[in-house]
Amino acid sequence: MGPATLNPIFLIIISVAITAIALVYSIIHRDQSRLTRRWVFLLSLPGLIMVAGFYSFAARMHSALGGWPDSIGTEELPKNLLLHDGIQSWMFFVTFLVALLIPLVLALFSLVPRLRTRLIYPAFFGSACWLCLFATQLAPKGFLYWFWD
């Protein structure tokens, strides 16, 4: 394996592609599984909670500081925002890690015949995680600059 295969962008692209292919496959070849509104809600909930935490932290930060931070790091943040920062950072990390590793779960579901008919559930969950992670990139530029550095 060369350095290109360990590139984070390459791993993200591969994970998104595998997840999307599994979702399309499971929608086309739906046998017994039925994705009800309840399942759509439950499978989307972790990603939606992460997005809500992300944007509520951005709003609280902007309100508390009167704008976006001038420096990188949490030194400028009031103490009441540090807990929110820790929680939303943890949620973002867990959602990203789950989304990145979901192809392993999809491989397991596709290899085990009894699970193959239920492939739509992890495929939808992974797709929801990736969509929510991509939705965070719509945040204001000043917040994203602070968040990623």
Coordinates of C-alpha atoms in Angstrom, one line a residue:
M1 CA 0.0 0.0 0.0
G2 CA 1.4 3.3 -1.0
P3 CA 0.9 6.7 0.5
A4 CA -2.0 7.5 -1.7
T5 CA -4.2 4.8 -0.1
L6 CA -3.6 6.2 3.3
N7 CA -4.5 9.7 2.3
P8 CA -7.5 10.8 4.4
I9 CA -9.3 12.3 1.3
F10 CA -8.9 9.0 -0.5
L11 CA -10.3 7.1 2.4
I12 CA -13.3 9.4 2.7
I13 CA -14.0 9.1 -1.0
I14 CA -13.8 5.3 -0.9
S15 CA -16.0 5.2 2.2
V16 CA -18.6 7.5 0.7
A17 CA -18.6 5.6 -2.6
I18 CA -19.0 2.2 -0.9
T19 CA -21.8 3.5 1.3
A20 CA -23.6 5.0 -1.7
I21 CA -23.3 1.9 -3.8
A22 CA -24.6 -0.2 -0.9
L23 CA -27.5 2.1 -0.4
V24 CA -28.4 2.0 -4.1
Y25 CA -28.0 -1.7 -4.3
S26 CA -30.2 -2.3 -1.2
I27 CA -32.9 0.0 -2.6
I28 CA -32.9 -1.8 -5.9
H29 CA -32.8 -5.3 -4.4
R30 CA -35.1 -4.8 -1.5
D31 CA -36.3 -8.2 -0.5
Q32 CA -37.8 -8.4 3.0
S33 CA -36.5 -5.2 4.6
R34 CA -38.7 -2.2 4.6
L35 CA -37.3 1.2 5.6
T36 CA -40.3 2.7 7.5
R37 CA -40.4 6.3 8.6
R38 CA -39.6 5.2 12.1
W39 CA -36.3 3.5 10.9
V40 CA -35.5 6.6 8.7
F41 CA -35.8 8.8 11.8
L42 CA -33.8 6.4 14.1
L43 CA -31.0 5.9 11.6
S44 CA -30.8 9.6 10.9
L45 CA -30.9 10.7 14.5
P46 CA -27.2 10.4 15.5
G47 CA -26.1 12.5 12.5
L48 CA -28.8 15.0 13.1
I49 CA -27.9 15.4 16.8
M50 CA -24.2 16.0 15.7
V51 CA -25.3 18.7 13.2
A52 CA -27.5 20.3 15.8
G53 CA -24.7 20.4 18.3
F54 CA -22.3 21.7 15.7
Y55 CA -24.5 24.6 14.6
S56 CA -25.7 25.4 18.1
F57 CA -22.1 25.7 19.2
A58 CA -21.3 28.0 16.3
A59 CA -24.3 30.2 17.2
R60 CA -23.4 30.3 20.9
M61 CA -19.7 31.0 20.1
H62 CA -20.7 33.9 17.7
S63 CA -23.1 35.3 20.3
A64 CA -20.7 35.0 23.2
L65 CA -17.7 36.5 21.4
G66 CA -19.6 39.0 19.2
G67 CA -18.1 37.4 16.1
W68 CA -15.7 34.6 15.2
P69 CA -12.5 34.0 17.3
D70 CA -9.4 35.8 16.1
S71 CA -7.1 33.1 17.3
I72 CA -7.0 29.4 16.9
G73 CA -7.7 27.3 20.0
T74 CA -10.0 27.5 23.0
E75 CA -8.1 30.1 25.1
E76 CA -10.4 32.8 23.9
L77 CA -13.6 30.9 24.7
P78 CA -15.6 31.6 27.9
K79 CA -15.7 28.7 30.3
N80 CA -19.4 28.0 29.6
L81 CA -18.5 27.3 26.0
L82 CA -15.7 24.8 26.7
L83 CA -18.1 22.0 27.7
H84 CA -20.2 22.6 24.6
D85 CA -17.0 22.5 22.5
G86 CA -15.9 19.3 24.1
I87 CA -19.3 17.6 23.5
Q88 CA -19.7 18.7 19.9
S89 CA -16.1 17.8 19.1
W90 CA -16.6 14.4 20.5
M91 CA -19.9 13.9 18.6
F92 CA -18.2 15.1 15.3
F93 CA -15.3 12.7 15.8
V94 CA -17.6 9.7 16.6
T95 CA -19.8 10.4 13.6
F96 CA -16.8 10.8 11.4
L97 CA -15.2 7.6 12.7
V98 CA -18.5 5.6 12.3
A99 CA -19.0 7.0 8.8
L100 CA -15.4 6.1 7.8
L101 CA -15.7 2.6 9.1
I102 CA -19.2 1.8 7.9
P103 CA -17.9 -0.1 4.8
L104 CA -16.6 -2.8 7.2
V105 CA -20.1 -3.2 8.5
L106 CA -21.5 -3.2 5.0
A107 CA -19.0 -5.9 4.0
L108 CA -20.2 -8.1 6.9
F109 CA -23.8 -7.6 5.9
S110 CA -23.1 -8.4 2.3
L111 CA -21.1 -11.5 3.1
V112 CA -23.6 -13.1 5.6
P113 CA -26.6 -14.3 3.6
R114 CA -29.1 -13.8 6.6
L115 CA -27.9 -10.2 6.9
R116 CA -27.8 -9.4 3.2
T117 CA -31.5 -8.6 3.2
R118 CA -31.0 -6.0 5.9
L119 CA -28.2 -4.2 4.1
I120 CA -30.3 -1.1 3.7
Y121 CA -30.1 -0.3 7.4
P122 CA -26.3 0.2 7.8
A123 CA -26.2 1.7 4.2
F124 CA -28.8 4.3 5.1
F125 CA -27.2 5.0 8.5
G126 CA -23.8 5.5 6.8
S127 CA -25.3 7.7 4.2
A128 CA -27.1 9.8 6.8
C129 CA -23.8 10.2 8.7
W130 CA -21.9 11.4 5.6
L131 CA -24.7 13.8 4.6
C132 CA -24.7 15.3 8.1
L133 CA -20.9 15.6 8.1
F134 CA -21.0 17.3 4.7
A135 CA -23.8 19.6 6.0
T136 CA -21.3 21.0 8.6
Q137 CA -19.3 22.4 5.8
L138 CA -22.1 24.9 5.1
A139 CA -21.2 26.8 8.4
P140 CA -19.8 30.3 8.2
K141 CA -16.2 30.6 7.0
G142 CA -14.9 32.1 10.2
F143 CA -16.3 29.3 12.3
L144 CA -15.0 26.6 9.9
Y145 CA -11.5 28.2 9.9
W146 CA -11.5 28.1 13.7
F147 CA -13.0 24.6 13.9
W148 CA -10.5 22.9 11.5
D149 CA -7.4 24.5 12.9

